[in-house]
Coordinates of C-alpha atoms in Angstrom, one line a residue:
Chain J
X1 CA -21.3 -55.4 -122.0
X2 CA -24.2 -53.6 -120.3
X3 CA -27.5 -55.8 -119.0
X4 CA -30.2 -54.4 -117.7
X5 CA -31.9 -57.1 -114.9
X6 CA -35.7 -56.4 -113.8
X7 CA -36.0 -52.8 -114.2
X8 CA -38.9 -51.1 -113.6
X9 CA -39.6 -47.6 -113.3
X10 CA -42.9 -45.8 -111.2
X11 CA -44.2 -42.2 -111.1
X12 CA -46.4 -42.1 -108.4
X13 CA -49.0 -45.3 -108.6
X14 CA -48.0 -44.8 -112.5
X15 CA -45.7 -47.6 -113.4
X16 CA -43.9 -46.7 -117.2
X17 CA -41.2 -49.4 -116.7
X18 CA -42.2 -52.9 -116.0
X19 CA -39.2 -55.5 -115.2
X20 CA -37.6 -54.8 -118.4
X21 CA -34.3 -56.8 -119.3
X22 CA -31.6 -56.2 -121.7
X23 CA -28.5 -56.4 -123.1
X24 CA -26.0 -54.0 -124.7
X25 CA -22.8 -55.1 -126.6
X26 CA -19.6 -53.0 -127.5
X27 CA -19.8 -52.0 -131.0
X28 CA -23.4 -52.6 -131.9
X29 CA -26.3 -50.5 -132.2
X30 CA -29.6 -50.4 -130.6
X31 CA -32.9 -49.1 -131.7
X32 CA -36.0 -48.9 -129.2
X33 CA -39.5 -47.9 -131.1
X34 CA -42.5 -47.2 -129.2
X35 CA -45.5 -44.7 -129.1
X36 CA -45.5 -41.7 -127.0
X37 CA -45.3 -42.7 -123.6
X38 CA -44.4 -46.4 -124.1
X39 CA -41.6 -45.2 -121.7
X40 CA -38.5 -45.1 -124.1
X41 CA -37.3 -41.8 -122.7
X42 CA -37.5 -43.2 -118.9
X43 CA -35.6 -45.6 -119.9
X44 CA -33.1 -43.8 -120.9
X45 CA -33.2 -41.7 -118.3
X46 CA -32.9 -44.5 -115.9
X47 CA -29.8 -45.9 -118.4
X48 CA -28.1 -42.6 -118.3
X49 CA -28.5 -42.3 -114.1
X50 CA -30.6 -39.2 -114.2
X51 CA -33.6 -41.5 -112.3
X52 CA -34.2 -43.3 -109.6
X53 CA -35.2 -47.0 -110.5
X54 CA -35.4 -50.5 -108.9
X55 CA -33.5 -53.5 -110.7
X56 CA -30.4 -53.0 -111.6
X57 CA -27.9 -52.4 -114.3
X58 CA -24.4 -54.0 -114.8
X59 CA -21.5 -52.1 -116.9
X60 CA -18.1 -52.6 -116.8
X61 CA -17.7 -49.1 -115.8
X62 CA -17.4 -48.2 -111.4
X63 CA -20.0 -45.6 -112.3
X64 CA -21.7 -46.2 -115.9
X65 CA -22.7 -42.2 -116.4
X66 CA -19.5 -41.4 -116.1
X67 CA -18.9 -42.8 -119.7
X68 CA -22.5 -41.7 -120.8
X69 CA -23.5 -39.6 -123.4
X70 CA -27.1 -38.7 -123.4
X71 CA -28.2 -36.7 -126.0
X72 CA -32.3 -35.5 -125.2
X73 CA -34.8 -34.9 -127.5
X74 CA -34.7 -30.9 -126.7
X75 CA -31.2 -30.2 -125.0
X76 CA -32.1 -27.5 -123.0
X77 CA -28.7 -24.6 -122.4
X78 CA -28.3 -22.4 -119.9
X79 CA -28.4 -18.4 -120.6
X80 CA -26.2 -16.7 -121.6
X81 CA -23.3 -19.2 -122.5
X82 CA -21.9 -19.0 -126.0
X83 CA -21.7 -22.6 -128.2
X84 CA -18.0 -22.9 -127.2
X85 CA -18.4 -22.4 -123.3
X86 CA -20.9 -25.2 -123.9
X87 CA -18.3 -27.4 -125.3
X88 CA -16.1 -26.4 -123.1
X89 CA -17.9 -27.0 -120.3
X90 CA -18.8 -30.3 -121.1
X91 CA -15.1 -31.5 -121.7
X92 CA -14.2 -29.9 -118.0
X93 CA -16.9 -32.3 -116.7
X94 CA -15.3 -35.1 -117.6
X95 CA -11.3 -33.9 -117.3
X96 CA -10.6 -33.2 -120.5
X97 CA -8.3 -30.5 -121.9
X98 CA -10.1 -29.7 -125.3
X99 CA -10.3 -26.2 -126.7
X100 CA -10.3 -26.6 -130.8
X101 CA -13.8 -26.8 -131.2
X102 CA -13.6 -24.8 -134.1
X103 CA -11.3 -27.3 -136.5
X104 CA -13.7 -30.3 -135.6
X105 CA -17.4 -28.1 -136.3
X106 CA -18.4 -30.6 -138.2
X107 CA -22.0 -29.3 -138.3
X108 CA -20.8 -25.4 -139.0
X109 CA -22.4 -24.0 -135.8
X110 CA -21.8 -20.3 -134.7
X111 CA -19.7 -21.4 -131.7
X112 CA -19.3 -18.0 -130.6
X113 CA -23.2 -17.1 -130.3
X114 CA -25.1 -17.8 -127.0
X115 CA -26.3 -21.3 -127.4
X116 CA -30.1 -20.9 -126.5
X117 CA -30.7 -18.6 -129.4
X118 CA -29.7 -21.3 -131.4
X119 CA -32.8 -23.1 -133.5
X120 CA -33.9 -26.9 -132.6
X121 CA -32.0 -28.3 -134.9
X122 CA -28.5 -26.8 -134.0
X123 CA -29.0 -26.9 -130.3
X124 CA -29.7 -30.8 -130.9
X125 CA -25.8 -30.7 -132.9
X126 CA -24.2 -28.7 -130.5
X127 CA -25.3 -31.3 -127.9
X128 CA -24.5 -34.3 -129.9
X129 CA -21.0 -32.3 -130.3
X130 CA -20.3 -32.2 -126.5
X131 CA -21.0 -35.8 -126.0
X132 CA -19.0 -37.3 -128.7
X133 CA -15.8 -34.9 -127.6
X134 CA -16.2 -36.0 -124.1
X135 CA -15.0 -39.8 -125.7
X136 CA -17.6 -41.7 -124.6
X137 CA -17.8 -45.4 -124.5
X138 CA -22.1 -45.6 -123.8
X139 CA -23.9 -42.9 -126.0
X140 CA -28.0 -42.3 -125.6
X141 CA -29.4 -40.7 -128.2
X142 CA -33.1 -39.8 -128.1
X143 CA -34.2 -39.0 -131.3
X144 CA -31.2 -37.5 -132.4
X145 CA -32.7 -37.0 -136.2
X146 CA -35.6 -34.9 -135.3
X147 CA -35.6 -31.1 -136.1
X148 CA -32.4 -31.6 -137.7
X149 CA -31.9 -30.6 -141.2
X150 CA -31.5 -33.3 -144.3
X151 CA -27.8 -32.7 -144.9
X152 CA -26.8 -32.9 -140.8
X153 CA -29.0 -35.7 -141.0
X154 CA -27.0 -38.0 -143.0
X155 CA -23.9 -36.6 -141.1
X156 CA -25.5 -37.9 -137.7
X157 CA -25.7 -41.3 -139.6
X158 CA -22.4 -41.5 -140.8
X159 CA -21.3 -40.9 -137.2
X160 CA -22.8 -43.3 -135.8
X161 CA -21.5 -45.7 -138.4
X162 CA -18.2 -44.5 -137.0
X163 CA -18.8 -44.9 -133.5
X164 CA -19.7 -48.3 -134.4
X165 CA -16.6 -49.3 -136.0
X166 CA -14.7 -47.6 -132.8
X167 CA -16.6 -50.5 -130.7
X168 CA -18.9 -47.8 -128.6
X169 CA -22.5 -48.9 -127.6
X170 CA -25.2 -46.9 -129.5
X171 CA -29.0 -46.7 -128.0
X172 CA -31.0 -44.8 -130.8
X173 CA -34.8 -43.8 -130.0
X174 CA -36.7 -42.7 -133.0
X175 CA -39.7 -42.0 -134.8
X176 CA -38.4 -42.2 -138.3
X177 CA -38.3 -46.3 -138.9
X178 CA -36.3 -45.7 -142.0
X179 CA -33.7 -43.9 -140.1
X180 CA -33.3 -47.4 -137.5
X181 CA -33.6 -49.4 -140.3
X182 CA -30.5 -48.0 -141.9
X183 CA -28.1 -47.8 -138.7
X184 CA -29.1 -50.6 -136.3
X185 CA -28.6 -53.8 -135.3
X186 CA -31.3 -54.6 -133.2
X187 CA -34.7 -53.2 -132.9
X188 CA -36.8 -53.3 -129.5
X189 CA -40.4 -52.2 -129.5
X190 CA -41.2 -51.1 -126.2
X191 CA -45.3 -51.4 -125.4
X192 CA -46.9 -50.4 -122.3
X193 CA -43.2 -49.8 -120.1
X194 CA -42.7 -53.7 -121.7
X195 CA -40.3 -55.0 -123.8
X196 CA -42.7 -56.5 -126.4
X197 CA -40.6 -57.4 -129.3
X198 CA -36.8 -58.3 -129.9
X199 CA -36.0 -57.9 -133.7
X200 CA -33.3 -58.6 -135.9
X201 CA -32.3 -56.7 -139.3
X202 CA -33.9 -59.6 -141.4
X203 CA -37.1 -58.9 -139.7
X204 CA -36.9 -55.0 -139.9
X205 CA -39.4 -54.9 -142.3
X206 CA -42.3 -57.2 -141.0
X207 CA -41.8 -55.1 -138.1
X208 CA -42.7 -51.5 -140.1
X209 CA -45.9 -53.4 -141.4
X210 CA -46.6 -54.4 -138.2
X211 CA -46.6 -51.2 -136.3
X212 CA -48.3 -49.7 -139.4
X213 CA -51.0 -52.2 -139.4
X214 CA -51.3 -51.8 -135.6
X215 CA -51.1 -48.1 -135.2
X216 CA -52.5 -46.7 -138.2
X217 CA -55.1 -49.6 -138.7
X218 CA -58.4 -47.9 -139.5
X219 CA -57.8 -44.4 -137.8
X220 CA -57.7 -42.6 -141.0
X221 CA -61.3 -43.5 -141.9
X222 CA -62.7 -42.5 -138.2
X223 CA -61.2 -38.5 -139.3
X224 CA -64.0 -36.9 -141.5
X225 CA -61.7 -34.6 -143.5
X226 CA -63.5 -32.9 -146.5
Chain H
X1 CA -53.6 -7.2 -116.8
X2 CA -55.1 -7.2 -113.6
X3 CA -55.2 -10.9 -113.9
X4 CA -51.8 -10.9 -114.7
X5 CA -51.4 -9.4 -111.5
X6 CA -53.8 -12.0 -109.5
X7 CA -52.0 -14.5 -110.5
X8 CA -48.3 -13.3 -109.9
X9 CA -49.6 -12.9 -106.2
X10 CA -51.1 -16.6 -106.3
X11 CA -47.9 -18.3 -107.7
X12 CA -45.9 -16.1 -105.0
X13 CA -47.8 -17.8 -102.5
X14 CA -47.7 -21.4 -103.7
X15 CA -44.3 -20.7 -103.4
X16 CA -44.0 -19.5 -100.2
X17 CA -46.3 -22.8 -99.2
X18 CA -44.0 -25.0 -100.9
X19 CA -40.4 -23.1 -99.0
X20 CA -43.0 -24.7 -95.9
X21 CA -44.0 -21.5 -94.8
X22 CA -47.5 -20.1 -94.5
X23 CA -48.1 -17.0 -96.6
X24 CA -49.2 -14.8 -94.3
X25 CA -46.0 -15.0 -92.5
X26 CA -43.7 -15.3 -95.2
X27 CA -45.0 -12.0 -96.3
X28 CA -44.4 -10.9 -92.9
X29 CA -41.0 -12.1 -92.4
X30 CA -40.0 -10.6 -95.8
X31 CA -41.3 -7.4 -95.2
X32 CA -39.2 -7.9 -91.7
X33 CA -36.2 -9.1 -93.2
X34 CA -36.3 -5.6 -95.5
X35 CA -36.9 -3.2 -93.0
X36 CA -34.3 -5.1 -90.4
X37 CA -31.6 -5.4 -93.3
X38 CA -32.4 -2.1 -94.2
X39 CA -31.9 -0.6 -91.0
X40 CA -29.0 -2.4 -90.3
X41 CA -27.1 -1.2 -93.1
X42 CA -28.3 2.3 -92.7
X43 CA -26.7 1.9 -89.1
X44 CA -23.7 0.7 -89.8
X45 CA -22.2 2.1 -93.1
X46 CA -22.1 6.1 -93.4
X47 CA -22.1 5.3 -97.5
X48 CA -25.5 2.7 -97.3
X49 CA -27.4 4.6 -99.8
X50 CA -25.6 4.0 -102.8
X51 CA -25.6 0.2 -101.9
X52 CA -29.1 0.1 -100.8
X53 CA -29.6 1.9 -104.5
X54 CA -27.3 -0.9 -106.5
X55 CA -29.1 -3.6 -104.5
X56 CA -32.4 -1.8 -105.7
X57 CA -31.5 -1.7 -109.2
X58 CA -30.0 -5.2 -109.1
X59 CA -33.5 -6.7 -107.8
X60 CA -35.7 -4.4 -110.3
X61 CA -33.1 -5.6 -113.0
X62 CA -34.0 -9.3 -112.6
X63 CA -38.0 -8.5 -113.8
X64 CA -36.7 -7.3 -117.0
X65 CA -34.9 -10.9 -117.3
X66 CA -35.2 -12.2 -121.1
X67 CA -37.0 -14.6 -120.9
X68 CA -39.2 -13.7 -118.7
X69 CA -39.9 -10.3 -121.1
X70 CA -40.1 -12.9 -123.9
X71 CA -42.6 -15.2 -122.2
X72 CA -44.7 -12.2 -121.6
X73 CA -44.3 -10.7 -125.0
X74 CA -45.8 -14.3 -126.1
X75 CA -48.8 -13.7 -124.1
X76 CA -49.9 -10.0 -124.1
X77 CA -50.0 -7.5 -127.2
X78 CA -47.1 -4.9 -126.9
X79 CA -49.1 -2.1 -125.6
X80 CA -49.9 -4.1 -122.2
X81 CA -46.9 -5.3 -122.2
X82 CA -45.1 -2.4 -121.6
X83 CA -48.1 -1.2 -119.4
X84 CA -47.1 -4.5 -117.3
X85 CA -43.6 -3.9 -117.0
X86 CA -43.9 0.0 -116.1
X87 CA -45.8 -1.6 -113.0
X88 CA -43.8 -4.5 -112.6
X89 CA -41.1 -1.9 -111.8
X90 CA -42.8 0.8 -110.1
X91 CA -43.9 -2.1 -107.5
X92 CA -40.5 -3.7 -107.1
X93 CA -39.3 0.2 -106.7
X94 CA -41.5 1.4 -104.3
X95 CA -40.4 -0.3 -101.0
X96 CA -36.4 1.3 -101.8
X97 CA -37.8 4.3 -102.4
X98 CA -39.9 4.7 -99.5
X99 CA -37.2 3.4 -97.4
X100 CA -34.4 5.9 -98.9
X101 CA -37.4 8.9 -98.3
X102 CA -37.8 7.7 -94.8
X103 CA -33.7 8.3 -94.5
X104 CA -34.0 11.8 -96.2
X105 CA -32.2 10.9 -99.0
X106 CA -34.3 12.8 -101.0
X107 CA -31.8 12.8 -104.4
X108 CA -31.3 9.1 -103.9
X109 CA -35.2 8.4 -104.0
X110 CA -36.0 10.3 -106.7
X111 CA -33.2 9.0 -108.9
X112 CA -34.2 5.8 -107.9
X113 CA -37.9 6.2 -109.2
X114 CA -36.8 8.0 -112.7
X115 CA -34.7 4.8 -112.8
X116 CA -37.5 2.2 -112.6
X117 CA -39.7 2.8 -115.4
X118 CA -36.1 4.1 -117.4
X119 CA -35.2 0.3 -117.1
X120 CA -37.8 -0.9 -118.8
X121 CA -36.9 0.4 -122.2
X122 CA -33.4 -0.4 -121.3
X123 CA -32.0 -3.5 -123.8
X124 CA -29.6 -5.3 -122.4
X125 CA -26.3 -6.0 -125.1
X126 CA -27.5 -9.8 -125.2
X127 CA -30.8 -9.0 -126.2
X128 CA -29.9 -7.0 -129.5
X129 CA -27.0 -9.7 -130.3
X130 CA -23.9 -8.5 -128.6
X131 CA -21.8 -11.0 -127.0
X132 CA -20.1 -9.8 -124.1
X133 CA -16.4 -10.7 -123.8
X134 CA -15.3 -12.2 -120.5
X135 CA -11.8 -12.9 -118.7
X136 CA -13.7 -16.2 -117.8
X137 CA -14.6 -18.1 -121.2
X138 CA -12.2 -21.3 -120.2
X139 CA -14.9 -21.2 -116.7
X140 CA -17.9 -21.6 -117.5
X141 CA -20.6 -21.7 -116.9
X142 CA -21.4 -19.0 -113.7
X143 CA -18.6 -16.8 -114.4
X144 CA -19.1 -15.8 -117.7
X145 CA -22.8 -16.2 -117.7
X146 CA -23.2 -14.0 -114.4
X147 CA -20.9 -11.2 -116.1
X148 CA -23.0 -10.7 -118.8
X149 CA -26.6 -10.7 -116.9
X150 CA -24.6 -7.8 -114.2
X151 CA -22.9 -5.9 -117.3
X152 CA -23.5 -2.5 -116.0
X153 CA -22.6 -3.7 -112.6
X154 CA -18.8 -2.8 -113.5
X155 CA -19.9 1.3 -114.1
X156 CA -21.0 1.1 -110.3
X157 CA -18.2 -0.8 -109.1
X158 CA -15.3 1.9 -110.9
X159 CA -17.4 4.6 -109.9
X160 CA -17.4 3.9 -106.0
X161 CA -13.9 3.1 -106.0
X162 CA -12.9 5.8 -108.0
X163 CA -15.1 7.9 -106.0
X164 CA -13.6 6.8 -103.0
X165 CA -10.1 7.4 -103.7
X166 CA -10.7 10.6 -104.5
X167 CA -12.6 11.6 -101.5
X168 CA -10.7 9.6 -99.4
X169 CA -13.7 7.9 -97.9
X170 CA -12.5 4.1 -97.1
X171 CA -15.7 2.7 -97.2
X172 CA -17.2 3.8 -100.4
X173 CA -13.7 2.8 -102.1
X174 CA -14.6 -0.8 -99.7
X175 CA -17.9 -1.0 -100.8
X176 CA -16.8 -1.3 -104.8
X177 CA -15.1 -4.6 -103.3
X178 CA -18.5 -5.7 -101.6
X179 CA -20.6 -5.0 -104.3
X180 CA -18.4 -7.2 -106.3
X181 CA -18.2 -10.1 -103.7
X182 CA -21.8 -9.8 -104.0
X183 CA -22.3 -9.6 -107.3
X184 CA -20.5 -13.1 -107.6
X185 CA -22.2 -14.4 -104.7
X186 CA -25.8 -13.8 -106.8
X187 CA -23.9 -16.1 -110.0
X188 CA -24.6 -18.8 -107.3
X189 CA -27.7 -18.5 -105.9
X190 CA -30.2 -20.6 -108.4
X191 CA -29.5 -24.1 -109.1
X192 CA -28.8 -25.1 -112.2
X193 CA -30.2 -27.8 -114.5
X194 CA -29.8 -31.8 -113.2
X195 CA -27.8 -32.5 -116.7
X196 CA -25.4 -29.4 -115.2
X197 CA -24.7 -32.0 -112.2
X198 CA -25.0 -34.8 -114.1
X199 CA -22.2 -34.4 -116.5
X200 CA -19.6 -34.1 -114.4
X201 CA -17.3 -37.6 -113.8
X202 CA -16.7 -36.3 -110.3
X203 CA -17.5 -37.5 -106.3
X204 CA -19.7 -35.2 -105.0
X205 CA -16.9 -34.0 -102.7
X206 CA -14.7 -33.3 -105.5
X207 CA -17.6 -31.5 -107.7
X208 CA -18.6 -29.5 -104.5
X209 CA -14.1 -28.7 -104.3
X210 CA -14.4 -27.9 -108.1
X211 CA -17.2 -25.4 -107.9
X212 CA -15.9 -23.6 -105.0
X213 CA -12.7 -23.2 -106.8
X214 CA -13.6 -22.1 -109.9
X215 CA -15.7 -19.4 -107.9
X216 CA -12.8 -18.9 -105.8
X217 CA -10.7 -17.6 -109.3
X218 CA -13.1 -15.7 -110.5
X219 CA -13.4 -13.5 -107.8
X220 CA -9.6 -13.5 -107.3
X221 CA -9.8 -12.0 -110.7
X222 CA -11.9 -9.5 -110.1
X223 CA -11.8 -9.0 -107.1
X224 CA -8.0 -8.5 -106.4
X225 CA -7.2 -5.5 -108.3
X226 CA -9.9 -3.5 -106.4
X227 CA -8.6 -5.1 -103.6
X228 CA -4.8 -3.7 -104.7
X229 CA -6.2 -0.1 -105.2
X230 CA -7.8 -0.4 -101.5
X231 CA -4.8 -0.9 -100.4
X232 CA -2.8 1.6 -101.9
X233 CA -5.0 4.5 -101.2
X234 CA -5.7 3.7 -97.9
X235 CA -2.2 1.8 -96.3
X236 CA -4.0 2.8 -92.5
X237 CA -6.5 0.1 -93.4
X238 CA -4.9 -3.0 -95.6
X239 CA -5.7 -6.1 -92.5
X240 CA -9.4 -5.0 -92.4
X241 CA -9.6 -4.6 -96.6
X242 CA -8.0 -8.4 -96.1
X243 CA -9.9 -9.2 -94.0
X244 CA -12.8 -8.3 -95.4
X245 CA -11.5 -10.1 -98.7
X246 CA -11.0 -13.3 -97.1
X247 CA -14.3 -12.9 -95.9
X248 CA -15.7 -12.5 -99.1
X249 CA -14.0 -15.9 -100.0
X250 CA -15.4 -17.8 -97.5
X251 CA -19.1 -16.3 -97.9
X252 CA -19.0 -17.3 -101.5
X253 CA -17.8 -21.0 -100.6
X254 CA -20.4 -20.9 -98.1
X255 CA -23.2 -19.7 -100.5
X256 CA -22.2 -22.4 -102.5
X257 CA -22.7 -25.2 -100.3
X258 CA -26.4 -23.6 -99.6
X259 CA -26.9 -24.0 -103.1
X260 CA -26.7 -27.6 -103.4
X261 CA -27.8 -27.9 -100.1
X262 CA -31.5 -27.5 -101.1
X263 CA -30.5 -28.8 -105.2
X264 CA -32.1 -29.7 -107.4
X265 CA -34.8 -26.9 -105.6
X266 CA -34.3 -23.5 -105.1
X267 CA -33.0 -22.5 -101.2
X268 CA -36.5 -22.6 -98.7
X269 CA -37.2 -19.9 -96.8
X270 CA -35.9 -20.8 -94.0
X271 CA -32.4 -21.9 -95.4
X272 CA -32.3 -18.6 -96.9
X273 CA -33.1 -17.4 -93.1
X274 CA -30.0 -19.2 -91.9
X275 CA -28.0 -18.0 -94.6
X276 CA -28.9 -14.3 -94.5
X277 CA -28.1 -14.8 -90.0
X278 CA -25.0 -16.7 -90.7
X279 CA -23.9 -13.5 -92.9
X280 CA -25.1 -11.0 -90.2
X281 CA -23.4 -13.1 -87.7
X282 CA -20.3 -15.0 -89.1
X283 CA -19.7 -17.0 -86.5
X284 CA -22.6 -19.2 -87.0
X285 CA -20.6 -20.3 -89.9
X286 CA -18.6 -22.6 -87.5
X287 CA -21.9 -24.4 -87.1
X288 CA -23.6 -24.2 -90.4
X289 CA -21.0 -25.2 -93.4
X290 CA -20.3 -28.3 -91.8
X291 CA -24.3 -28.8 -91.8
X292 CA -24.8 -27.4 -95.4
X293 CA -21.6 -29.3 -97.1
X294 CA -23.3 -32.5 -95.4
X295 CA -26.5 -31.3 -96.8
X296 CA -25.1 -30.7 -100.7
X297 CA -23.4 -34.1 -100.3
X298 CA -26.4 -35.8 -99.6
X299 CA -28.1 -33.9 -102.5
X300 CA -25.9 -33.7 -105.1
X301 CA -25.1 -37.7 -104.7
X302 CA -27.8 -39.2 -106.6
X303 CA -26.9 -37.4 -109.7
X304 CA -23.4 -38.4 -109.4
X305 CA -23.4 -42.0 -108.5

């Protein structure tokens, strides 16, 4: 199990995170909705190790990122490195001895082109690759369906669905509600850097009308289009 | 493009401001770290010229990075583009050359200036879809990736040696070895991405021992049949072509260890001071990698705890 106890996050005199508190079971998956800049992406950040914040987090891990797998919204690659040096690369970083990337391209990607020519959606699959061969126990996926075709869409879903059944922890940011509403568990809707709602699958729904009443409300009448 | 221009000059000063240094003399210690470097090497080595001409080329190579080509191709229509670039290169160029004219090599200069603006229209293998092989695909990610950014740097490297051999001059056949010391030692000298840190389930000790060693293969690799051939040719000289080697080894583990030293930021000004005295004079090594592996620990840490 992994809790999160008073965290809270600052940029500056900007605070994104405010005392936020959760916990994470083995085997279940978590959605976290917000606008942009409610702070879901600092938290993960802060989740995955990759910044500084005050509270603390408990895993059952000596060092949590070490069994991480953050997938960001735009993996950025360096130059010059082909899709398999990538994966490659990725397995060395965490000692393991992997080399048939090929037999387990499950998304069909040119392995043996230089990754940042890739397009957004295959350089979000090629990531997602690397973090599910490093065997993971904690994965981070921040909107892992965006800019990613139908077809590998559906794919990403079924994974998860796996790395459910093998008992990993799944923390899913995204945009599409339909997408959360398929695959998780829980759903948090993170407001203002606050954790302002804690929902359950039977209340996934009342949740969509809310958000839709609350962000959409009357905005589309304030637009004079036409 | 004048603008274009204006600006370059004012982000090279922000960045001399944030190294800590005022720009006035960070020009001026530039411009003195040339001409003393320069000179040096002009004094020393009877063969400078051809390495003061790779270095040359090597610097005027970066500007015609891809992206950076690609960034401006976003920007300006094709016609100031190249107009840019022409520039870009003829500025870069113009301290070498004046330098080489200043040591009468007249030949060198002038091949030096038909070879600015030449490298302009010059398309790298990566940038018209060519994936270079590499002996270093299972070490990624410097190796391979510096290999193909210095792809013509092999020509050079064969040539002097070859060159050298044949002439029977030691230190052109030596300075093939250099150059490639060298050109490893650049794979190192940016720091890479946090997430490149990041990943890695390692102590900082043992990620700084990791690096080093992978570096430490790949110039073995390359390094080592050069180093045979030296050797060979010239069996008078085999403990300073070692020694020289070893050298190279410990320069690249130090180089290293400056890297992270500054990481996630790029090496101040003055760090890259200290560096470029503790090559001139490598006994300040004794002193400074104990300072800069305590440095990279202390950097590196927070992205591996």
């Amino acid at each position: 199990m992994i809790s999160i106890l008073e965290l809270s996050k600052s940029f500056g005199n900007h605070q994104v995170l405010k005392r936020i508190n959760l916990t994470f079971e083995p085997g279940s998956i978590y959605g976290i909705v917000g606008e942009n800049g409610s702070g879901k992406t600092t938290l993960f950040r802060c989740i995955a190790g990759l910044e500084s914040y005050a509270g603390t987090i408990q895993s059952p891990y000596p060092v949590l990122k070490d069994h991480t797998g953050f997938l960001p919204t735009n993996p950025e690659y360096l130059s010059r490195i082909t899709g398999w040096e990538f994966l490659k690369l990725v397995c060395i970083a965490r000692g393991i001895r992997e080399e048939a990337f090929e037999e387990q391209n499950i998304f069909d990607l040119p392995l043996d082109q230089y990754a940042d020519t890739y397009s957004t959606g295959m350089k979000k699959k090629l990531a997602l690759m690397g973090i599910l061969l490093q065997q993971n126990d904690l994965f981070i996926l921040d909107e892992p369906f965006n800019g990613v075709d139908i077809h590998s869409n559906m794919i990403i879903l079924e994974l998860i669905r796996k790395l459910q059944s093998l008992k990993k922890t799944v923390l899913i940011s995204s945009h599409i509600f339909a997408t959360l509403q398929e695959s998780c568990d829980f759903i948090y809707l993170l407001q203002d850097g606050q954790i302002a709602k804690s929902v359950a699958p039977d209340q996934f729904g009342e949740l969509e009308a809310q958000m839709k009443s609350f962000v959409v409300g009357d905005r589309i009448n304030r637009i004079r289009i036409g | 493009m004048e603008y274009y221009f204006q600006l370059q000059f004012v982000r090279f000063k922000r960045l001399l401001v944030a190294s800590g240094v005022h720009p006035a003399i960070g020009i001026l210690l530039i411009l003195a770290g040339f001409l003393a470097g320069s000179y040096y090497l002009f004094y020393r080595v009877d063969w400078a010229a051809w390495i003061f001409m790779a270095i040359g080329l090597l610097v005027i190579s970066q500007l015609g990075n891809k992206h950076r080509v690609e960034q401006l191709r976003w920007i300006f229509p094709a016609a100031t583009l190249q107009r840019i670039r022409l520039l870009e290169n003829g500025l870069a160029a113009l301290p070498f050359a004046l330098f080489l004219l200043g040591q009468r090599h007249i030949y060198f200069a002038a091949f030096f200036i038909i070879s600015a603006p030449v490298l302009v229209f010059m398309r790298s293998p990566d940038r018209i879809g060519f994936i270079i092989p590499t002996p270093f695909k299972r070490f990624p990610f410097e190796l391979p990736a510096g290999i193909r950014k210095a792809w013509w740097m092999p020509v050079i490297i064969i040539f002097l040696l070859v060159k050298g051999i044949q002439v029977h001059n030691y230190g052109l056949s030596l300075s093939a070895m250099i150059l490639i010391a060298l050109t490893v030692m650049s794979f190192y000298a940016y720091p890479e991405k946090v997430y490149y840190v990041w990943i890695h389930a390692l102590t900082p000790k043992a990620f700084l021992k990791h690096k080093i060693r992978t570096a430490w293969i790949g110039l073995s690799i390359l390094c080592l049949p050069v180093w045979m051939a030296i050797c060979i040719s010239f069996t008078d000289s085999i403990w300073v072509s070692s020694g020289i080697l070893a050298l190279g080894f410990v320069f690249l583990a130090f180089l290293i260890l400056a890297k992270y030293s500054a990481y996630p930021h790029e090496m101040s000004i003055p760090q890259g001071l200290l560096v470029g005295l503790s090559l001139w004079f490598p006994p300040m090594l004794l002193f400074m990698v104990p300072v800069f592996y305590r440095q990279a620990i202390r950097q590196i840490t927070p992205y591996l705890s």
